[in-house]
Short mmCIF file of C-alpha atoms in Angstrom, two decimals:
data_model
loop_
_atom_site.label_atom_id
_atom_site.label_comp_id
_atom_site.label_asym_id
_atom_site.label_seq_id
_atom_site.Cartn_x
_atom_site.Cartn_y
_atom_site.Cartn_z
CA MET A 7 75.22 67.08 103.04
CA ILE A 8 71.99 68.86 101.55
CA PHE A 9 72.40 70.57 97.99
CA THR A 10 69.60 72.94 97.67
CA ARG A 11 69.88 74.64 94.45
CA PRO A 12 72.53 73.36 91.03
CA LYS A 13 76.06 74.84 90.32
CA PRO A 14 76.61 74.01 86.96
CA THR A 15 80.55 74.65 85.97
CA SER A 16 81.06 76.97 82.64
CA ARG A 17 83.98 75.51 80.99
CA LYS A 18 84.02 72.14 78.97
CA PRO A 19 86.85 69.62 80.39
CA ASP A 20 89.01 67.62 78.16
CA THR A 21 87.76 65.58 76.29
CA SER A 22 90.58 64.44 73.86
CA ILE A 23 90.69 61.03 74.82
CA TYR A 24 87.03 60.38 73.97
CA GLU A 25 87.85 62.28 70.74
CA ARG A 26 90.86 60.29 70.01
CA ARG A 27 89.14 56.72 70.92
CA GLU A 28 85.94 56.73 71.53
CA SER A 29 83.20 56.05 68.30
CA VAL A 30 81.31 59.02 67.28
CA VAL A 31 77.86 57.13 68.18
CA ARG A 32 78.02 58.44 71.32
CA SER A 33 75.18 61.08 71.44
CA TYR A 34 74.50 62.22 75.30
CA ALA A 35 77.71 63.80 75.97
CA ARG A 36 77.11 65.89 72.85
CA SER A 37 74.58 68.10 74.83
CA MET A 38 76.45 67.59 78.14
CA PRO A 39 80.26 68.15 77.59
CA ARG A 40 81.24 67.64 81.34
CA GLN A 41 83.30 64.75 83.02
CA PHE A 42 81.00 63.16 85.94
CA THR A 43 82.72 62.10 89.08
CA ARG A 44 80.10 61.19 91.20
CA ALA A 45 76.38 60.96 92.36
CA GLU A 46 74.21 60.83 94.93
CA GLY A 47 70.29 60.81 95.13
CA VAL A 48 69.20 63.13 92.52
CA TRP A 49 72.57 64.73 92.33
CA MET A 50 75.30 64.44 89.88
CA HIS A 51 78.89 66.43 90.31
CA ASP A 52 81.87 66.91 87.76
CA ASN A 53 85.37 67.13 88.23
CA GLN A 54 85.23 70.91 88.21
CA GLY A 55 83.14 70.78 91.92
CA GLY A 56 79.95 71.45 89.91
CA ARG A 57 76.63 69.73 90.64
CA TYR A 58 74.01 68.98 88.24
CA LEU A 59 70.10 68.37 89.17
CA ASP A 60 69.65 65.37 87.38
CA PHE A 61 66.08 65.43 85.52
CA LEU A 62 67.04 62.73 82.83
CA SER A 63 67.71 59.55 85.79
CA GLY A 64 69.34 57.22 82.75
CA CYS A 65 66.34 57.47 80.75
CA SER A 66 64.14 56.02 83.73
CA THR A 67 67.17 53.38 85.04
CA LEU A 68 67.60 55.36 88.48
CA ASN A 69 63.87 55.83 89.67
CA TYR A 70 64.94 55.76 93.08
CA GLY A 71 67.76 58.00 92.50
CA HIS A 72 71.65 57.34 92.46
CA ASN A 73 73.30 55.09 94.82
CA HIS A 74 70.50 54.83 97.22
CA PRO A 75 72.52 54.43 100.43
CA LEU A 76 70.34 51.19 101.29
CA LEU A 77 70.55 49.66 97.71
CA LYS A 78 74.38 50.50 98.06
CA GLN A 79 74.92 49.27 101.66
CA ALA A 80 73.22 45.65 100.41
CA LEU A 81 75.68 45.50 97.64
CA LEU A 82 78.43 46.43 99.43
CA ASP A 83 77.87 43.49 101.68
CA TYR A 84 77.40 40.94 99.14
CA ILE A 85 80.40 41.77 97.81
CA ALA A 86 82.12 41.93 101.03
CA GLY A 87 81.10 38.47 101.68
CA ASP A 88 82.68 37.11 98.65
CA GLY A 89 78.66 36.73 96.75
CA ILE A 90 78.34 35.14 93.62
CA THR A 91 78.92 37.52 91.15
CA HIS A 92 78.37 35.98 87.28
CA GLY A 93 76.50 32.40 87.54
CA LEU A 94 75.26 32.06 84.41
CA ASP A 95 71.66 30.95 85.11
CA LEU A 96 73.05 28.54 88.15
CA HIS A 97 70.90 28.46 91.42
CA THR A 98 72.25 31.18 93.73
CA ASP A 99 71.66 32.82 97.28
CA ALA A 100 70.93 35.93 95.45
CA LYS A 101 68.92 34.59 92.34
CA ALA A 102 67.01 32.96 95.11
CA ASP A 103 66.13 35.82 97.25
CA PHE A 104 65.25 38.11 94.30
CA LEU A 105 63.15 35.28 92.59
CA ASN A 106 60.88 35.10 96.41
CA THR A 107 60.76 38.67 97.03
CA LEU A 108 59.37 39.25 93.34
CA GLU A 109 56.87 36.64 94.27
CA GLN A 110 55.73 37.98 97.53
CA VAL A 111 56.07 41.73 97.32
CA ILE A 112 55.22 42.36 93.81
CA LEU A 113 53.07 39.38 92.00
CA LYS A 114 51.21 37.78 94.58
CA PRO A 115 49.64 41.45 95.68
CA ARG A 116 48.77 42.36 92.59
CA GLY A 117 47.01 39.00 91.54
CA LEU A 118 49.96 37.67 88.94
CA ASP A 119 51.46 34.86 88.48
CA TYR A 120 53.93 35.24 85.66
CA ARG A 121 57.35 33.02 85.28
CA ALA A 122 60.62 34.80 85.23
CA MET A 123 62.74 34.63 82.31
CA PHE A 124 66.42 36.25 82.81
CA THR A 125 67.91 37.50 79.45
CA GLY A 126 70.96 39.46 78.01
CA PRO A 127 71.37 42.16 80.23
CA THR A 128 69.26 45.28 78.57
CA GLY A 129 65.87 45.87 77.26
CA THR A 130 66.33 45.11 73.92
CA ASN A 131 67.21 41.79 75.16
CA ALA A 132 63.96 41.39 76.97
CA VAL A 133 62.05 42.35 74.12
CA GLU A 134 63.77 39.58 71.72
CA ALA A 135 63.02 36.69 74.00
CA ALA A 136 59.28 38.09 74.09
CA ILE A 137 58.59 38.15 70.32
CA LYS A 138 60.57 34.87 70.25
CA LEU A 139 58.34 33.07 72.32
CA ALA A 140 55.58 34.34 71.18
CA ARG A 141 56.44 33.40 67.77
CA LYS A 142 57.32 29.73 69.16
CA VAL A 143 54.39 29.35 70.78
CA THR A 144 51.67 30.20 68.07
CA GLY A 145 53.51 29.15 65.39
CA ARG A 146 53.23 32.86 63.03
CA GLU A 147 55.47 35.45 62.34
CA MET A 148 54.04 38.60 62.22
CA VAL A 149 54.22 41.12 65.54
CA ILE A 150 52.24 43.98 65.08
CA ALA A 151 53.86 47.60 67.14
CA PHE A 152 52.49 51.04 66.48
CA THR A 153 53.56 54.18 65.53
CA ASN A 154 56.62 56.32 67.56
CA GLY A 155 56.88 52.72 69.35
CA PHE A 156 60.74 51.91 70.40
CA HIS A 157 61.76 49.12 71.99
CA GLY A 158 65.21 48.90 71.47
CA MET A 159 67.96 48.39 68.85
CA THR A 160 69.16 44.55 68.15
CA LEU A 161 67.28 43.92 64.62
CA GLY A 162 64.18 41.95 66.57
CA ALA A 163 63.41 44.65 68.68
CA LEU A 164 64.16 47.19 66.06
CA ALA A 165 62.21 46.07 63.33
CA CYS A 166 59.77 47.02 66.42
CA THR A 167 60.61 50.27 66.40
CA GLY A 168 59.34 53.10 64.50
CA ASN A 169 62.03 55.63 64.46
CA ALA A 170 63.60 56.14 61.17
CA ALA A 171 66.70 57.28 62.14
CA LYS A 172 67.33 54.06 64.45
CA ARG A 173 65.83 51.45 62.04
CA GLY A 174 68.46 52.85 59.40
CA GLY A 175 71.17 51.94 61.22
CA ALA A 176 70.26 48.36 60.51
CA GLY A 177 71.54 47.81 57.12
CA VAL A 178 68.98 44.97 55.89
CA PRO A 179 65.51 44.56 55.99
CA LEU A 180 63.48 44.68 59.41
CA ASN A 181 60.47 42.46 58.32
CA HIS A 182 57.40 40.34 60.00
CA VAL A 183 56.60 43.67 61.72
CA ALA A 184 53.21 45.81 61.34
CA HIS A 185 53.52 49.37 62.61
CA GLU A 186 49.65 50.15 63.35
CA PRO A 187 48.48 53.55 64.43
CA TYR A 188 48.80 54.45 68.00
CA ASP A 189 46.18 55.55 70.09
CA GLY A 190 45.36 59.21 69.28
CA TYR A 191 48.04 58.64 66.34
CA HIS A 192 44.60 60.17 63.76
CA GLY A 193 43.41 62.34 66.23
CA PRO A 194 40.79 62.16 69.61
CA ASP A 195 38.09 61.23 67.10
CA VAL A 196 39.67 58.03 65.17
CA ASP A 197 39.28 55.13 67.20
CA THR A 198 42.90 53.04 66.21
CA ALA A 199 42.15 49.87 67.89
CA GLU A 200 38.88 49.64 65.87
CA LEU A 201 40.96 50.23 62.97
CA LEU A 202 43.23 47.44 63.89
CA GLU A 203 40.64 44.82 64.21
CA ARG A 204 38.89 46.25 61.09
CA ARG A 205 42.09 44.59 59.79
CA LEU A 206 42.66 41.57 60.84
CA ALA A 207 38.96 40.88 60.80
CA ASP A 208 39.19 41.49 57.10
CA PRO A 209 41.22 38.38 55.23
CA SER A 210 41.35 40.66 52.43
CA SER A 211 43.36 43.38 53.98
CA GLY A 212 46.76 42.22 53.59
CA LEU A 213 47.62 42.15 57.41
CA ASP A 214 48.51 38.57 58.25
CA ALA A 215 47.60 36.99 61.80
CA PRO A 216 49.79 38.43 64.33
CA ALA A 217 51.88 36.08 66.75
CA ALA A 218 51.82 39.27 69.23
CA ILE A 219 50.62 42.55 69.72
CA LEU A 220 53.41 44.76 71.35
CA VAL A 221 52.36 48.56 72.99
CA GLU A 222 53.88 50.79 75.34
CA THR A 223 51.29 51.98 77.76
CA VAL A 224 53.30 55.34 77.37
CA GLN A 225 55.69 55.58 74.48
CA GLY A 226 58.86 57.08 76.62
CA GLU A 227 61.44 57.59 73.32
CA GLY A 228 58.38 58.30 70.75
CA GLY A 229 56.72 61.32 72.23
CA LEU A 230 55.34 60.47 75.73
CA ASN A 231 51.98 59.64 74.20
CA VAL A 232 49.50 57.62 76.39
CA ALA A 233 47.36 54.55 76.06
CA SER A 234 43.77 55.39 77.36
CA PRO A 235 42.90 52.08 79.52
CA GLU A 236 40.04 52.00 77.26
CA TRP A 237 41.89 51.60 74.42
CA LEU A 238 44.14 49.18 76.24
CA ARG A 239 41.76 46.72 77.34
CA LYS A 240 40.24 46.70 73.52
CA ILE A 241 43.85 46.09 72.47
CA ALA A 242 44.21 42.95 74.86
CA ASP A 243 40.67 42.17 73.98
CA ILE A 244 41.46 41.90 70.38
CA ALA A 245 44.70 39.72 71.16
CA LYS A 246 43.16 37.09 72.32
CA ARG A 247 40.41 36.93 69.67
CA HIS A 248 42.78 36.47 67.07
CA GLY A 249 44.98 34.01 68.87
CA ALA A 250 48.00 36.28 69.53
CA LEU A 251 50.05 37.11 72.55
CA MET A 252 49.68 40.69 73.95
CA ILE A 253 53.12 41.97 75.19
CA VAL A 254 53.60 44.77 77.45
CA ASP A 255 56.53 46.65 77.50
CA ASP A 256 57.31 48.75 80.62
CA ILE A 257 61.01 48.82 80.01
CA GLN A 258 60.64 52.79 80.51
CA ALA A 259 56.81 53.35 81.91
CA GLY A 260 57.58 50.31 84.82
CA CYS A 261 59.04 50.46 88.36
CA GLY A 262 56.63 52.99 89.53
CA ARG A 263 57.87 55.71 86.88
CA THR A 264 53.62 56.34 85.60
CA GLY A 265 52.37 55.53 89.17
CA GLY A 266 52.32 51.24 89.73
CA PHE A 267 55.30 49.06 90.14
CA PHE A 268 53.56 48.11 86.49
CA SER A 269 52.13 50.87 83.77
CA PHE A 270 49.24 48.80 83.25
CA GLU A 271 47.74 48.71 86.95
CA GLY A 272 43.98 48.72 87.31
CA MET A 273 43.31 49.25 83.88
CA GLY A 274 41.42 46.03 83.92
CA PHE A 275 43.41 43.61 81.59
CA THR A 276 46.46 41.41 82.89
CA PRO A 277 49.63 41.42 79.38
CA ASP A 278 50.38 37.75 78.01
CA ILE A 279 54.22 38.60 78.58
CA VAL A 280 55.82 41.70 80.33
CA THR A 281 59.50 43.07 79.71
CA MET A 282 61.04 44.95 82.30
CA ALA A 283 64.86 46.54 82.80
CA LYS A 284 65.89 50.16 83.05
CA SER A 285 65.04 50.92 87.07
CA LEU A 286 64.45 46.84 87.41
CA SER A 287 67.67 46.41 89.68
CA GLY A 288 67.10 49.86 91.43
CA MET A 289 71.11 51.00 90.77
CA GLY A 290 71.61 50.82 87.31
CA LEU A 291 72.70 47.94 86.95
CA PRO A 292 72.05 45.46 83.95
CA PHE A 293 69.58 43.67 84.64
CA ALA A 294 66.39 42.69 81.82
CA LEU A 295 63.61 40.22 83.00
CA THR A 296 61.00 38.71 80.81
CA LEU A 297 57.97 37.98 82.80
CA PHE A 298 55.18 35.45 80.96
CA ARG A 299 52.23 33.29 81.99
CA PRO A 300 53.10 30.40 83.08
CA GLU A 301 51.67 28.08 80.00
CA LEU A 302 53.48 30.15 78.25
CA ASP A 303 56.64 28.47 79.49
CA GLN A 304 57.39 25.87 75.89
CA TRP A 305 61.28 26.89 75.79
CA SER A 306 63.66 23.87 75.68
CA PRO A 307 66.59 24.20 78.07
CA GLY A 308 69.06 26.73 76.58
CA GLU A 309 67.17 27.73 73.73
CA HIS A 310 67.48 31.21 74.51
CA ASN A 311 70.24 32.33 76.95
CA GLY A 312 73.24 34.62 77.01
CA THR A 313 76.18 34.88 78.96
CA PHE A 314 75.43 37.70 81.27
CA ARG A 315 71.80 36.20 82.29
CA GLY A 316 72.01 36.47 85.38
CA ASN A 317 73.14 39.64 87.23
CA ASN A 318 73.62 38.01 90.78
CA HIS A 319 74.92 41.91 91.83
CA ALA A 320 71.62 43.16 90.21
CA PHE A 321 69.57 40.84 91.86
CA VAL A 322 70.70 41.91 95.32
CA THR A 323 69.77 45.20 94.62
CA ALA A 324 66.58 44.78 93.19
CA ALA A 325 65.29 42.67 95.72
CA ALA A 326 66.16 45.12 98.28
CA ALA A 327 64.50 48.05 96.48
CA PHE A 328 61.45 45.63 96.15
CA ARG A 329 61.44 45.61 100.12
CA HIS A 330 62.41 48.96 100.90
CA PHE A 331 59.79 50.63 97.85
CA TRP A 332 57.04 48.21 97.23
CA SER A 333 56.33 46.52 100.44
CA ASP A 334 53.35 48.40 101.10
CA GLY A 335 51.34 51.26 99.55
CA ARG A 336 53.29 54.52 100.96
CA PHE A 337 56.10 54.78 98.08
CA GLN A 338 53.04 54.54 95.22
CA ASP A 339 51.06 57.49 97.14
CA ASP A 340 54.43 59.53 97.44
CA ILE A 341 55.13 58.80 93.92
CA ALA A 342 51.03 60.05 92.67
CA ARG A 343 51.46 63.08 95.28
CA ARG A 344 54.64 64.26 93.65
CA ALA A 345 53.41 63.34 90.01
CA ALA A 346 50.04 65.67 90.68
CA LEU A 347 52.49 68.42 91.48
CA LEU A 348 55.06 67.81 88.23
CA GLU A 349 51.64 67.96 86.45
CA ARG A 350 50.55 71.01 88.06
CA ARG A 351 53.14 72.99 87.14
CA LEU A 352 54.18 71.23 83.41
CA ASP A 353 49.95 72.75 82.17
CA ALA A 354 50.11 76.08 83.74
CA ILE A 355 53.36 76.31 81.95
CA ALA A 356 51.89 75.09 78.73
CA ALA A 357 49.08 77.16 79.27
CA GLU A 358 50.94 80.39 79.19
CA PHE A 359 52.80 79.65 75.78
CA GLY A 360 49.55 77.92 74.31
CA LEU A 361 51.78 74.55 74.54
CA SER A 362 50.70 70.88 75.47
CA THR A 363 51.56 68.79 77.70
CA ARG A 364 52.54 65.02 77.33
CA GLY A 365 52.69 61.74 79.55
CA ARG A 366 51.60 60.12 82.60
CA GLY A 367 52.63 59.88 86.56
CA MET A 368 56.13 61.09 86.80
CA MET A 369 56.78 60.49 83.22
CA ARG A 370 55.81 63.87 81.65
CA GLY A 371 57.02 66.64 79.54
CA ILE A 372 55.72 69.45 77.35
CA ASP A 373 55.49 69.73 73.45
CA LEU A 374 57.73 72.75 72.14
CA GLY A 375 56.75 72.02 68.72
CA SER A 376 60.13 71.56 67.09
CA GLY A 377 63.17 69.71 67.72
CA GLU A 378 64.94 72.93 67.47
CA THR A 379 63.59 75.21 70.37
CA ALA A 380 63.49 71.48 72.95
CA ALA A 381 67.00 71.51 72.41
CA THR A 382 67.50 75.37 72.72
CA VAL A 383 65.05 74.80 76.29
CA THR A 384 67.60 71.65 77.06
CA ALA A 385 71.12 73.41 76.55
CA ALA A 386 69.91 76.33 78.57
CA CYS A 387 68.78 73.89 81.27
CA PHE A 388 71.88 72.00 81.48
CA ASP A 389 73.53 75.68 81.86
CA ARG A 390 71.95 76.34 84.75
CA GLY A 391 72.11 72.77 85.88
CA VAL A 392 69.63 70.68 85.17
CA ILE A 393 70.26 67.76 83.18
CA ILE A 394 67.22 67.12 80.47
CA GLU A 395 66.58 65.44 77.41
CA THR A 396 64.17 65.52 74.88
CA SER A 397 61.67 62.76 73.27
CA GLY A 398 59.38 62.28 70.17
CA ALA A 399 59.58 61.94 66.36
CA HIS A 400 61.20 65.28 66.39
CA ASP A 401 62.88 65.36 69.45
CA GLU A 402 60.12 68.18 69.96
CA ILE A 403 59.08 67.34 73.66
CA VAL A 404 61.01 68.40 76.59
CA LYS A 405 60.70 65.27 79.17
CA VAL A 406 61.08 65.27 82.49
CA LEU A 407 62.39 62.17 84.13
CA ALA A 408 63.42 63.20 88.00
CA PRO A 409 63.88 60.30 90.15
CA LEU A 410 60.98 59.30 91.89
CA ILE A 411 62.29 60.21 95.49
CA ILE A 412 63.11 63.74 94.82
CA ASP A 413 61.77 65.90 97.03
CA ASP A 414 59.01 68.85 96.87
CA ALA A 415 61.60 71.79 97.00
CA LEU A 416 64.22 70.14 94.60
CA LEU A 417 61.54 69.14 92.17
CA SER A 418 60.01 72.60 91.89
CA ALA A 419 63.70 74.34 92.08
CA GLY A 420 64.23 72.30 89.00
CA LEU A 421 60.94 73.23 87.30
CA ASP A 422 61.43 76.95 88.14
CA ILE A 423 64.95 76.61 85.67
CA VAL A 424 63.03 74.27 82.92
CA GLU A 425 60.02 76.97 82.90
CA ARG A 426 62.89 80.02 82.49
CA SER A 427 64.26 78.20 79.81
CA ILE A 428 61.29 77.85 78.08
CA ARG A 429 60.27 81.02 78.49
CA GLU A 430 63.23 82.65 77.51
CA ALA A 431 63.71 80.48 74.26
CA LEU A 432 60.16 81.69 72.98
CA SER A 433 60.34 85.11 74.29
CA ALA A 434 63.89 85.17 71.90
CA PRO A 435 63.76 87.62 68.86
CA ILE A 436 63.21 85.26 65.63
CA GLY A 437 66.67 86.49 64.51
CA VAL A 438 68.46 85.78 67.53
CA ALA A 439 66.72 82.21 67.32
CA ALA A 440 67.78 81.61 64.34
CA GLU A 441 71.72 82.33 64.65
#
């Protein structure tokens, strides 16, 4: 069935079981109080017959949409054949197929030679493995991360995360990380890469020699801040000259979200280590991966492991996604065309109200200048049937993370709702907005 517009419901479901038994730590359910029952493509359906256009995509976990039929069938066939579900790090047909497909479809065409390490099931596990490996290889402790960066919620990755509210949940000191200014942090006239070089070159700066420099090319949770290729090349060169490893966190920006399979493609540098998760499985199945240059593979057997370090179901769907979407350049070309449409629409909305846009590729948003205003906009979008969330240090960015497979008409329809919601929020009398 082809749907042409959202059909939200107005009545909240019975949430007593969640209020009685689920931790209050839950967050998304508070701003989207519906009980969802099924999903396909760009749509999510609630248990009252409502349907919602998904502009969140599981925070970029569902780049290929919900339950893509090709990926779903690959998984169903595998399960029907009693394929291995859980295998620790044993050799399996599913793992071999994934590695072969990764090598032939993703790595070799891009001239990359990485070893693949299967970590625990989520992105923070990939980051923990990356920084642990960097410390092991270099013999150093310090990791340089950046302002507004977000890398995960376990202690090592959390130490590299900038957000004070997230860091505050640790309950212990988050040490051995220096947070340096990201590209543009001090404005367009300050080269923060040069500032970092000056600090590292000065033996009296107080900044210890780092094991790694950890960076997102686009900061997903930090406000859709975009690092320029020039700045990233400087950071890669700084890492090399100072004996550190460059880690690119591609957990949210990878798998096509910013255009290429990797967010750093065509920028003139090659990271030493890359972390991936989110849309890696293609189906929303838990799957994280740490890639690194072969000479860095200095682990002892079992030195870093996890019970769920080999999700065979995710191997199956990831390999199918690689073959279907990335065997040639058509999908990437389609992302570029659709990203241009998204950019034009958001720029036009921003220009009308004197706002600014952020992001790159299909990872873009509008800076509303206030978390309160942005929350008003996303709430209005949800009431009209669009699932969308915020980003930034003050949650001031309305962030569009539509599935990459969305057709132009539905993307435009969803953006119409975003535009209408922004217009209403910014046109409301001050007294009304404050109530």
